[in-house]
Amino acid sequence: MMGKINGMEDIHELPPKVRRMYQAVIQMLEEGMEAGNLRVSTITERAGIGKGTAYEYFDSKEELVACAILYQMRCMFGWLEAALQEQETFREQLSFLLTEVDKRELHKNCFLRFLHMMTDNSEFNRMLQKKMHEEAFVPYLPMNVFAGIMRRGMERGELRKDIPMDYMVHCLFSHLLVYLMAVTAGGFFDTDPASVRPLVYQGILNELEERS
Amino acid sequence: MMGKINGMEDIHELPPKVRRMYQAVIQMLEEGMEAGNLRVSTITERAGIGKGTAYEYFDSKEELVACAILYQMRCMFGWLEAALQEQETFREQLSFLLTEVDKRELHKNCFLRFLHMMTDNSEFNRMLQKKMHEEAFVPYLPMNVFAGIMRRGMERGELRKDIPMDYMVHCLFSHLLVYLMAVTAGGFFDTDPASVRPLVYQGILNELEERS
Amino acid sequence: MMGKINGMEDIHELPPKVRRMYQAVIQMLEEGMEAGNLRVSTITERAGIGKGTAYEYFDSKEELVACAILYQMRCMFGWLEAALQEQETFREQLSFLLTEVDKRELHKNCFLRFLHMMTDNSEFNRMLQKKMHEEAFVPYLPMNVFAGIMRRGMERGELRKDIPMDYMVHCLFSHLLVYLMAVTAGGFFDTDPASVRPLVYQGILNELEERS
Amino acid sequence: MMGKINGMEDIHELPPKVRRMYQAVIQMLEEGMEAGNLRVSTITERAGIGKGTAYEYFDSKEELVACAILYQMRCMFGWLEAALQEQETFREQLSFLLTEVDKRELHKNCFLRFLHMMTDNSEFNRMLQKKMHEEAFVPYLPMNVFAGIMRRGMERGELRKDIPMDYMVHCLFSHLLVYLMAVTAGGFFDTDPASVRPLVYQGILNELEERS
DNA sequence: GATGAATGAGGGTTCATTCAT
DNA sequence: AATGAATGAACCCTCATTCAT
């Protein structure tokens, strides 16, 4: 029998039914269902396949859902990495990131989920985190994507070289996060994102940019 | 029949069985169980009461758990507010906050949960968020607690007055968040919290403090 | 919560729903279903209770079925022991046993099942055998019932005292077995039980009876 | 398309894949699995063939397993018949049988299973029994094998001629059975097989042997 | 003939909720 | 008001069987 899927397969070589299940899972998560409450029958139904087929590819519902989430993250962060590479300066990259958050694109799909995961110590999440530390996944970790930006920015002489890399990543991460929340979390901050954006932008530059 | 509990009761006038159920819920959450996976039977068992009794006070399991979480947040943020009031300067308040995060006290009990909630769009969370917007809960919102600190800091002349309050709160919040993650999320950032702490501390002051 | 049933309860103090489930199981076994193929839903349906109720009393279907079988054995072998006590001589006891086998009463209910069990090394059966070795069950073991007969027969001077007890039990057991098969196993032996009975009767006496 | 296998094929002209499936079934039964719990996928996997192939030869899993069991019995009882023929006297044959039981060879493979079947009235077993009464199988029935021994023993003047054949077979069968149990059924009889063996041996001779 | 991916009916188990006491 | 035995809908997972290749 064919070996089971473990989530580290090449994104472009997934069996079509697996891809359809992944898409069903992602879709449902975006509709606001909790990862733990997804039903196998609904997933396979949406994927247009038989219920038992899920178990041809995965050992359990949890495996299936976890792999789907990983898949999404690899897609999104992979895309993000590539998109950021196309920007020429750190300022452009920063603008690009903020605009992505504005478009509610990134956030809905990955950033928030990543954050949600990091603040969750359920058993399911521990499994997910374990998978995220597999070698094949590491380059997709947002921390590493951000570190790449920083490094290149420093090489171009745009960013300060006297701050530990860790803190630089944290700095970018945290500001983006708060902007993300201002954009999303309707109600907790009764704030106009448009008025916060320049402050966030400037705040990051103040901390990280090399002063000429 | 007595009306049901809605989560906005005075913290000090809870029926004792309700308080015991709240404590059971909080305890289990801290043991790493997901809010959605708690079982009514376990909750009432730990509370030392009959299973049916839960339904004397709440309409559903979800209501019970949501009210317990609200209760915890009101306790913790209420306590935090009071504790911060006792500090005399903003710098002392900031140190206090960082130390709390260090102690993994705050974070485990509330901050992380709050963040977790804000990054979740499940049905359960929408209910929780709705309850959080009830008038009685508003003063406990972390944003408002932080805004109070800022306001008083500005009155004492310690903090800049030319930045929108929203951004000041965001700034504090985001830096704390990242420090929280450095302290907690073992593995994603392979960072030494001790080396990050002064940077976080200084970063916040750089952005917010009035320069003499 | 009430502790689970383990099969060693006093036969006369069973919760009524448990007794009804036992009866449903026994009935179905006698209708020719295999112990492993019984369905929980059918059992509870026949017992006139909800499906979930089975799990109030037992941890699993296997436990339920095993306890039901033990219950039947305790009932039957308990009854057999008492009935044998009422016979005055070994010859009468022997006649009684053969007649019981004739009536297809004993066999259908217990003897065959006991034999079936002893020739089965499935996991289910290993569990059943483990339960049978619990102290509370031991006096009901057919071997011990038979040994009691022998002992009393020896005390009355009817049976030989020079043969090991083990073999005496074996002797009785094996002859009964064959008679049981002649009566039951339609087809394998195309034998008239009536013609075999006196031979079995005499065979046993020849081996065991004290010759005056 | 080729007709399906029905279990009465010549043992030596089985399609090789069928033989491999039979061997897989037998092996698993000897490992302690119940006939009803064998899985088609496991059987074909062990046989080194595709799962669908089983259905090229058999209409259902039950047919496959039943035929495998019949196959084993024909092999074993055929072998037993031949082996017994090589013994010159009844006493030697008897010793041989007891020794086989001692070696846990016979019993594990056939005798116990045969007994298990005879004490079972499940649907599966009724099918098996039906197949056993097919003409081609009759000579392998243990009863008939034993009857052959008896007949030859009588012809040689070793055995009594005044007892009905049925009873003689029963007598041998039952004693062997109980010895088998003493050897196998660890725990029900806490008996040392070695001490019982001579008694069994002598008991049989006492009943069946011609007294000179 | 041979295969094994796909299927979906089936069944064991869980657990929120009810309600008679 | 408090209880906890009883319930049954819900849901995961298994596995015999089919069928396109």
XYZ file of N, CA and C in Angstrom, chain D:
636
model
N -14.746 -16.252 -17.732
C -13.962 -16.164 -16.475
C -13.898 -17.535 -15.780
N -12.831 -17.718 -15.126
C -12.624 -18.956 -14.377
C -13.684 -19.111 -13.278
N -14.122 -20.353 -13.055
C -15.079 -20.553 -11.954
C -14.410 -20.353 -10.607
N -15.221 -20.080 -9.591
C -14.665 -19.814 -8.274
C -14.242 -21.106 -7.561
N -13.368 -20.937 -6.631
C -12.898 -22.046 -5.795
C -14.008 -22.423 -4.804
N -14.213 -23.717 -4.573
C -15.247 -24.077 -3.605
C -14.723 -24.911 -2.437
N -13.438 -25.150 -2.408
C -12.867 -25.861 -1.259
C -12.719 -27.351 -1.467
N -13.235 -27.850 -2.585
C -13.155 -29.296 -2.794
C -12.103 -29.655 -3.847
N -11.333 -28.665 -4.226
C -10.299 -28.912 -5.231
C -9.263 -29.911 -4.694
N -8.631 -30.557 -5.595
C -7.538 -31.442 -5.194
C -6.455 -30.600 -4.514
N -6.036 -31.076 -3.348
C -5.057 -30.322 -2.570
C -3.783 -30.016 -3.353
N -3.473 -30.882 -4.284
C -2.197 -30.727 -4.976
C -2.312 -29.923 -6.258
N -3.525 -29.507 -6.588
C -3.674 -28.762 -7.844
C -4.262 -27.381 -7.617
N -3.914 -26.812 -6.488
C -4.418 -25.466 -6.207
C -3.631 -24.438 -6.999
N -4.308 -23.410 -7.508
C -3.562 -22.287 -8.085
C -2.621 -21.743 -7.014
N -1.421 -21.370 -7.402
C -0.425 -20.995 -6.385
C -0.877 -19.816 -5.517
N -1.589 -18.870 -6.089
C -2.025 -17.740 -5.260
C -3.044 -18.171 -4.228
N -3.850 -19.139 -4.598
C -4.824 -19.656 -3.644
C -4.093 -20.339 -2.497
N -3.111 -21.133 -2.838
C -2.367 -21.820 -1.792
C -1.707 -20.809 -0.861
N -1.172 -19.752 -1.421
C -0.523 -18.752 -0.572
C -1.534 -18.045 0.338
N -2.721 -17.848 -0.189
C -3.751 -17.258 0.681
C -4.133 -18.218 1.801
N -4.282 -19.469 1.440
C -4.588 -20.473 2.465
C -3.520 -20.442 3.562
N -2.286 -20.427 3.131
C -1.207 -20.463 4.127
C -1.234 -19.226 5.018
N -1.571 -18.102 4.410
C -1.647 -16.875 5.203
C -2.747 -17.004 6.257
N -3.884 -17.523 5.837
C -5.005 -17.679 6.774
C -4.599 -18.607 7.915
N -4.046 -19.735 7.564
C -3.683 -20.723 8.584
C -2.673 -20.145 9.565
N -1.706 -19.463 9.010
C -0.684 -18.850 9.851
C -1.314 -17.887 10.853
N -2.231 -17.081 10.372
C -2.843 -16.097 11.258
C -3.734 -16.754 12.308
N -4.429 -17.807 11.910
C -5.239 -18.513 12.891
C -4.343 -19.061 13.989
N -3.181 -19.554 13.589
C -2.275 -20.111 14.586
C -1.668 -19.045 15.480
N -1.690 -17.819 14.973
C -1.203 -16.725 15.804
C -2.272 -16.249 16.783
N -3.429 -16.888 16.707
C -4.437 -16.591 17.714
C -5.548 -15.661 17.277
N -5.615 -15.353 15.998
C -6.708 -14.498 15.557
C -7.960 -15.334 15.316
N -9.072 -14.719 15.498
C -10.315 -15.429 15.251
C -10.640 -15.433 13.774
N -11.217 -16.520 13.330
C -11.548 -16.638 11.912
C -12.362 -15.439 11.447
N -13.254 -14.975 12.293
C -14.119 -13.872 11.895
C -13.425 -12.528 11.833
N -12.262 -12.432 12.438
C -11.580 -11.142 12.501
C -10.448 -10.978 11.500
N -10.222 -11.997 10.708
C -9.170 -11.855 9.702
C -9.582 -10.798 8.689
N -8.616 -10.067 8.202
C -8.920 -9.031 7.218
C -8.407 -9.431 5.857
N -9.213 -9.202 4.871
C -8.826 -9.563 3.510
C -7.497 -8.923 3.156
N -7.328 -7.668 3.545
C -6.109 -6.977 3.155
C -4.888 -7.645 3.779
N -5.023 -8.100 5.004
C -3.886 -8.753 5.647
C -3.583 -10.090 4.975
N -4.634 -10.806 4.670
C -4.435 -12.109 4.039
C -3.687 -11.956 2.723
N -4.183 -11.058 1.895
C -3.550 -10.921 0.576
C -2.148 -10.324 0.704
N -1.985 -9.453 1.657
C -0.665 -8.884 1.863
C 0.335 -9.987 2.208
N -0.046 -10.819 3.172
C 0.852 -11.909 3.549
C 1.073 -12.875 2.402
N 0.041 -13.007 1.566
C 0.184 -13.928 0.440
C 0.999 -13.284 -0.672
N 1.288 -12.004 -0.516
C 2.092 -11.320 -1.515
C 1.351 -11.036 -2.804
N 0.031 -10.872 -2.701
C -0.751 -10.599 -3.918
C -1.650 -9.392 -3.675
N -2.293 -8.953 -4.740
C -3.174 -7.790 -4.619
C -4.477 -8.137 -3.925
N -5.054 -7.134 -3.291
C -6.269 -7.387 -2.515
C -7.408 -7.879 -3.402
N -7.519 -7.257 -4.569
C -8.616 -7.631 -5.459
C -8.527 -9.087 -5.914
N -7.342 -9.610 -5.890
C -7.153 -10.967 -6.397
C -7.944 -12.002 -5.606
N -8.125 -11.733 -4.335
C -8.886 -12.677 -3.521
C -10.265 -12.904 -4.132
N -10.806 -11.843 -4.710
C -12.162 -11.939 -5.253
C -12.187 -12.527 -6.655
N -11.033 -12.763 -7.222
C -10.982 -13.526 -8.461
C -11.254 -14.993 -8.172
N -10.917 -15.395 -6.946
C -11.013 -16.821 -6.625
C -12.169 -17.150 -5.693
N -12.558 -16.172 -4.893
C -13.610 -16.431 -3.898
C -14.681 -15.348 -3.950
N -15.882 -15.756 -3.608
C -16.981 -14.791 -3.659
C -16.989 -13.858 -2.462
N -16.424 -14.309 -1.372
C -16.455 -13.473 -0.168
C -15.325 -13.890 0.752
N -15.070 -13.061 1.707
C -14.053 -13.367 2.688
C -14.380 -14.673 3.401
N -15.643 -14.853 3.737
C -16.033 -16.054 4.471
C -15.688 -17.314 3.688
N -15.984 -17.287 2.393
C -15.654 -18.432 1.553
C -14.147 -18.716 1.601
N -13.393 -17.661 1.481
C -11.939 -17.821 1.479
C -11.463 -18.464 2.774
N -11.916 -17.934 3.888
C -11.447 -18.452 5.170
C -11.927 -19.884 5.378
N -13.170 -20.128 5.039
C -13.701 -21.480 5.219
C -12.898 -22.478 4.389
N -12.621 -22.121 3.159
C -11.864 -23.033 2.306
C -10.455 -23.249 2.845
N -9.881 -22.206 3.405
C -8.538 -22.354 3.964
C -8.560 -23.325 5.137
N -9.583 -23.213 5.954
C -9.675 -24.113 7.105
C -9.880 -25.552 6.634
N -10.750 -25.722 5.658
C -10.961 -27.070 5.114
C -9.651 -27.629 4.565
N -8.934 -26.766 3.879
C -7.665 -27.185 3.293
C -6.717 -27.694 4.378
N -6.652 -26.935 5.447
C -5.753 -27.344 6.522
C -6.172 -28.683 7.112
N -7.473 -28.833 7.282
C -7.931 -30.087 7.876
C -7.640 -31.261 6.969
N -7.859 -31.045 5.703
C -7.566 -32.144 4.784
C -6.082 -32.492 4.816
N -5.269 -31.464 4.870
C -3.826 -31.740 4.942
C -3.494 -32.525 6.205
N -3.985 -32.021 7.322
C -3.571 -32.589 8.594
C -4.147 -33.976 8.818
N -5.430 -34.101 8.576
C -6.022 -35.407 8.832
C -5.545 -36.413 7.793
N -5.270 -35.932 6.596
C -4.685 -36.821 5.598
C -3.322 -37.313 6.071
N -2.560 -36.373 6.574
C -1.244 -36.745 7.073
C -1.376 -37.702 8.251
N -2.330 -37.412 9.130
C -2.522 -38.238 10.322
C -2.891 -39.672 9.925
N -3.806 -39.755 9.007
C -4.224 -41.071 8.511
C -3.007 -41.875 8.033
N -2.218 -41.243 7.213
C -1.035 -41.920 6.675
C -0.073 -42.314 7.792
N 0.126 -41.373 8.724
C 1.077 -41.642 9.801
C 0.593 -42.800 10.667
N -0.701 -42.832 10.905
C -1.241 -43.909 11.742
C -1.110 -45.261 11.036
N -1.242 -45.228 9.740
C -1.126 -46.478 8.981
C 0.234 -47.125 9.191
N 1.204 -46.295 9.446
C 2.550 -46.836 9.569
C 2.795 -47.538 10.898
N 1.933 -47.270 11.866
C 2.069 -47.942 13.156
C 1.502 -49.358 13.017
N 2.097 -50.269 13.710
C 1.669 -51.650 13.482
C 0.576 -52.108 14.422
N 0.540 -51.584 15.635
C -0.485 -52.032 16.584
C -1.302 -50.852 17.078
N -2.442 -51.195 17.650
C -3.298 -50.147 18.196
C -2.575 -49.403 19.308
N -1.858 -50.152 20.135
C -1.131 -49.505 21.223
C -0.122 -48.498 20.687
N 0.536 -48.859 19.624
C 1.475 -47.912 19.029
C 0.756 -46.695 18.460
N -0.382 -46.962 17.840
C -1.151 -45.843 17.292
C -1.588 -44.884 18.402
N -2.006 -45.488 19.499
C -2.454 -44.677 20.614
C -1.300 -43.836 21.169
N -0.181 -44.472 21.359
C 0.994 -43.723 21.820
C 1.323 -42.586 20.868
N 1.247 -42.918 19.600
C 1.554 -41.898 18.609
C 0.618 -40.701 18.743
N -0.654 -40.992 18.896
C -1.638 -39.904 19.020
C -1.350 -39.050 20.252
N -1.101 -39.706 21.371
C -0.827 -38.942 22.591
C 0.431 -38.106 22.437
N 1.395 -38.676 21.775
C 2.628 -37.925 21.578
C 2.406 -36.711 20.684
N 1.580 -36.905 19.675
C 1.264 -35.760 18.812
C 0.619 -34.644 19.610
N -0.316 -35.055 20.472
C -0.973 -34.047 21.307
C 0.070 -33.373 22.196
N 0.955 -34.175 22.741
C 2.021 -33.616 23.573
C 2.799 -32.552 22.807
N 3.089 -32.869 21.563
C 3.898 -31.943 20.788
C 3.139 -30.674 20.433
N 1.875 -30.613 20.846
C 1.040 -29.428 20.602
C 0.982 -29.101 19.125
N 1.124 -30.088 18.348
C 1.240 -29.915 16.912
C -0.155 -30.090 16.344
N -0.556 -31.329 16.479
C -1.886 -31.692 16.059
C -2.914 -30.723 16.600
N -2.892 -30.605 17.884
C -3.955 -29.849 18.532
C -4.028 -28.448 17.975
N -2.871 -27.788 17.978
C -2.908 -26.409 17.545
C -3.446 -26.308 16.139
N -3.100 -27.218 15.334
C -3.447 -27.069 13.938
C -4.838 -27.547 13.593
N -5.292 -28.547 14.220
C -6.523 -29.134 13.728
C -7.514 -29.591 14.771
N -7.019 -30.299 15.708
C -7.942 -30.930 16.631
C -8.773 -29.894 17.367
N -8.083 -28.955 17.955
C -8.801 -27.922 18.672
C -9.739 -27.167 17.752
N -9.257 -26.851 16.587
C -10.120 -26.116 15.674
C -11.354 -26.929 15.315
N -11.128 -28.206 15.138
C -12.263 -29.058 14.818
C -13.272 -29.042 15.968
N -12.765 -29.151 17.159
C -13.634 -29.144 18.322
C -14.326 -27.799 18.454
N -13.558 -26.770 18.246
C -14.102 -25.422 18.351
C -15.278 -25.272 17.395
N -15.113 -25.802 16.248
C -16.175 -25.735 15.258
C -17.418 -26.485 15.681
N -17.179 -27.633 16.288
C -18.325 -28.459 16.646
C -19.108 -27.864 17.807
N -18.524 -26.943 18.477
C -19.204 -26.338 19.626
C -19.667 -24.922 19.307
N -19.834 -24.664 18.063
C -20.137 -23.302 17.650
C -21.316 -23.363 16.690
N -22.308 -22.559 16.952
C -23.408 -22.579 15.991
C -23.562 -21.254 15.258
N -22.462 -20.598 15.020
C -22.534 -19.344 14.264
C -22.784 -19.637 12.795
N -23.169 -18.613 12.100
C -23.479 -18.774 10.694
C -22.251 -19.262 9.913
N -21.124 -18.647 10.253
C -19.899 -19.043 9.563
C -19.648 -20.540 9.726
N -19.870 -21.005 10.931
C -19.622 -22.411 11.174
C -20.607 -23.322 10.492
N -21.812 -22.854 10.377
C -22.770 -23.693 9.664
C -22.333 -23.872 8.213
N -21.780 -22.829 7.656
C -21.267 -22.941 6.296
C -20.121 -23.945 6.235
N -19.229 -23.825 7.216
C -18.088 -24.719 7.247
C -18.568 -26.172 7.369
N -19.530 -26.369 8.220
C -20.025 -27.735 8.417
C -20.668 -28.262 7.143
N -21.351 -27.374 6.468
C -21.976 -27.816 5.222
C -20.894 -28.302 4.249
N -19.851 -27.539 4.156
C -18.781 -27.930 3.250
C -18.145 -29.259 3.676
N -18.098 -29.473 4.970
C -17.464 -30.689 5.461
C -18.258 -31.935 5.109
N -19.488 -31.739 4.778
C -20.284 -32.911 4.440
C -20.299 -33.200 2.955
N -19.616 -32.357 2.207
C -19.435 -32.670 0.791
C -18.693 -34.002 0.702
N -19.046 -34.734 -0.275
C -18.497 -36.075 -0.418
C -16.966 -36.093 -0.367
N -16.383 -35.114 -1.068
C -14.924 -35.131 -1.189
C -14.231 -34.976 0.153
N -14.948 -34.425 1.112
C -14.287 -34.173 2.388
C -14.421 -35.315 3.385
N -15.491 -36.112 3.197
C -15.833 -37.130 4.194
C -14.662 -37.993 4.677
N -13.838 -38.497 3.771
C -12.770 -39.382 4.262
C -11.811 -38.693 5.229
N -11.780 -37.367 5.209
C -10.855 -36.674 6.099
C -11.451 -36.411 7.478
N -12.754 -36.672 7.621
C -13.359 -36.395 8.925
C -12.677 -37.235 10.004
N -12.330 -36.622 11.090
C -11.591 -37.352 12.129
C -12.332 -38.598 12.582
N -13.629 -38.495 12.574
C -14.389 -39.673 12.982
C -14.083 -40.863 12.091
N -13.975 -40.555 10.810
C -13.749 -41.639 9.866
C -12.309 -42.129 9.926
N -11.411 -41.206 10.189
C -10.022 -41.619 10.366
C -9.924 -42.584 11.553
N -10.577 -42.185 12.630
C -10.538 -43.028 13.830
C -11.235 -44.358 13.583
N -12.356 -44.289 12.871
C -13.078 -45.537 12.600
C -12.176 -46.520 11.852
N -11.349 -45.962 10.955
C -10.431 -46.828 10.217
C -9.459 -47.532 11.151
N -8.936 -46.786 12.108
C -8.031 -47.382 13.079
C -8.705 -48.539 13.804
N -9.935 -48.235 14.241
C -10.656 -49.237 15.023
C -10.860 -50.498 14.196
N -11.291 -50.278 12.979
C -11.618 -51.419 12.134
C -10.390 -52.313 11.958
N -9.286 -51.670 11.707
C -8.084 -52.467 11.503
C -7.631 -53.142 12.812
N -7.835 -52.426 13.908
C -7.502 -53.018 15.209
C -8.343 -54.248 15.487
N -9.615 -54.170 15.117
C -10.477 -55.323 15.322
C -10.046 -56.468 14.426
N -9.684 -56.124 13.189
C -9.268 -57.168 12.253
C -8.015 -57.889 12.768
N -7.152 -57.113 13.411
C -5.942 -57.733 13.947
C -6.221 -58.449 15.267
N -7.481 -58.368 15.743
C -7.828 -59.051 16.994
C -7.379 -58.327 18.231
N -6.971 -57.078 18.063
C -6.520 -56.344 19.245
C -7.675 -55.731 19.998
N -8.729 -55.347 19.289
C -9.827 -54.608 19.924
C -11.080 -55.464 20.029
N -11.865 -55.108 20.995
C -13.113 -55.822 21.217
C -14.043 -55.653 20.019
N -14.808 -56.682 19.792
C -15.728 -56.611 18.651
C -17.166 -56.469 19.105
N -17.366 -56.434 20.440
C -18.741 -56.411 20.947
C -19.250 -55.005 21.264
N -18.466 -53.990 20.938
C -18.930 -52.623 21.200
C -19.263 -51.961 19.882
N -20.337 -51.148 19.858
C -20.670 -50.449 18.605
C -19.516 -49.544 18.199
N -19.270 -49.517 16.909
C -18.196 -48.687 16.386
C -18.308 -47.253 16.868
N -19.517 -46.714 16.822
C -19.715 -45.332 17.259
C -19.112 -45.077 18.632
N -19.408 -45.990 19.520
C -18.940 -45.754 20.870
C -17.421 -45.844 20.956
N -16.873 -46.741 20.189
C -15.419 -46.867 20.214
C -14.757 -45.568 19.760
N -15.300 -45.035 18.686
C -14.746 -43.782 18.184
C -14.907 -42.699 19.243
N -16.106 -42.616 19.792
C -16.357 -41.621 20.825
C -15.382 -41.748 21.971
N -15.171 -42.960 22.332
C -14.307 -43.219 23.479
C -12.903 -42.696 23.215
N -12.367 -43.057 22.093
C -11.031 -42.580 21.748
C -11.012 -41.058 21.661
N -12.014 -40.567 20.967
C -12.092 -39.131 20.726
C -12.145 -38.347 22.040
N -13.011 -38.773 22.918
C -13.214 -37.994 24.139
C -11.986 -38.025 25.029
N -11.358 -39.176 25.119
C -10.175 -39.230 25.959
C -9.064 -38.357 25.385
N -8.911 -38.419 24.114
C -7.895 -37.568 23.494
C -8.189 -36.101 23.761
N -9.459 -35.795 23.656
C -9.896 -34.432 23.830
C -9.513 -33.894 25.190
N -9.831 -34.674 26.168
C -9.579 -34.208 27.517
C -8.070 -34.131 27.765
N -7.367 -35.072 27.179
C -5.915 -34.982 27.328
C -5.410 -33.714 26.653
N -5.968 -33.454 25.513
C -5.635 -32.234 24.789
C -5.851 -31.019 25.681
N -6.960 -31.018 26.368
C -7.253 -29.870 27.228
C -6.287 -29.774 28.387
N -5.957 -30.933 28.921
C -4.989 -30.916 30.019
C -3.671 -30.334 29.536
N -3.319 -30.666 28.309
C -2.064 -30.165 27.758
C -2.146 -28.675 27.457
N -3.272 -28.288 26.952
C -3.416 -26.925 26.463
C -3.917 -25.931 27.484
N -5.118 -26.205 27.958
C -5.919 -25.162 28.568
C -5.357 -24.759 29.900
N -4.179 -24.211 29.842
C -3.452 -23.829 31.039
C -4.365 -23.154 32.028
N -4.573 -23.762 33.137
C -5.256 -23.040 34.183
C -6.580 -23.635 34.590
N -7.325 -24.171 33.643
C -8.604 -24.715 34.063
C -8.419 -26.018 34.813
N -7.599 -26.844 34.239
C -7.183 -28.024 34.982
C -5.771 -27.732 35.457
N -5.565 -27.700 36.711
C -4.173 -27.456 37.121
C -3.492 -28.790 37.280
N -3.336 -29.410 36.169
C -2.934 -30.797 36.126
C -1.608 -30.911 35.409
N -0.832 -31.874 35.843
C 0.391 -32.166 35.122
C 0.095 -33.197 34.045
N 0.201 -32.787 32.790
C -0.123 -33.738 31.709
C 0.621 -35.050 31.846
N 1.866 -34.988 32.273
C 2.667 -36.209 32.352
C 2.041 -37.241 33.295
N 1.390 -36.741 34.328
C 0.803 -37.694 35.275
C -0.531 -38.235 34.773
N -1.150 -37.478 33.886
C -2.443 -37.938 33.379
C -2.273 -38.911 32.217
N -1.224 -38.709 31.482
C -1.067 -39.485 30.257
C -1.208 -40.995 30.443
N -0.507 -41.573 31.384
C -0.660 -43.044 31.515
C -2.083 -43.447 31.875
N -2.752 -42.596 32.634
C -4.131 -42.922 32.982
C -5.026 -42.890 31.754
N -4.811 -41.906 30.927
C -5.594 -41.816 29.704
C -5.317 -43.046 28.840
N -4.056 -43.323 28.685
C -3.639 -44.469 27.869
C -4.308 -45.741 28.367
N -4.211 -45.942 29.653
C -4.763 -47.169 30.224
C -6.285 -47.171 30.156
N -6.862 -45.982 30.394
C -8.328 -45.893 30.352
C -8.872 -46.321 29.000
N -8.229 -45.864 27.951
C -8.692 -46.222 26.613
C -8.545 -47.724 26.383
N -7.380 -48.224 26.726
C -7.176 -49.662 26.522
C -8.191 -50.466 27.320
N -8.434 -50.064 28.544
C -9.399 -50.789 29.370
C -10.743 -50.899 28.692
N -11.113 -49.828 28.050
C -12.444 -49.855 27.451
C -12.478 -50.610 26.129
N -11.402 -50.504 25.367
C -11.494 -50.978 23.994
C -10.768 -52.279 23.701
N -9.765 -52.573 24.479
C -8.923 -53.708 24.120
C -9.613 -55.055 24.392
N -9.388 -55.928 23.508
C -9.828 -57.318 23.679
C -9.034 -57.924 24.825
N -9.767 -58.502 25.756
C -9.030 -59.159 26.838
C -8.777 -60.603 26.430
N -7.609 -60.953 26.493
C -7.278 -62.307 26.038
C -7.734 -63.312 27.076
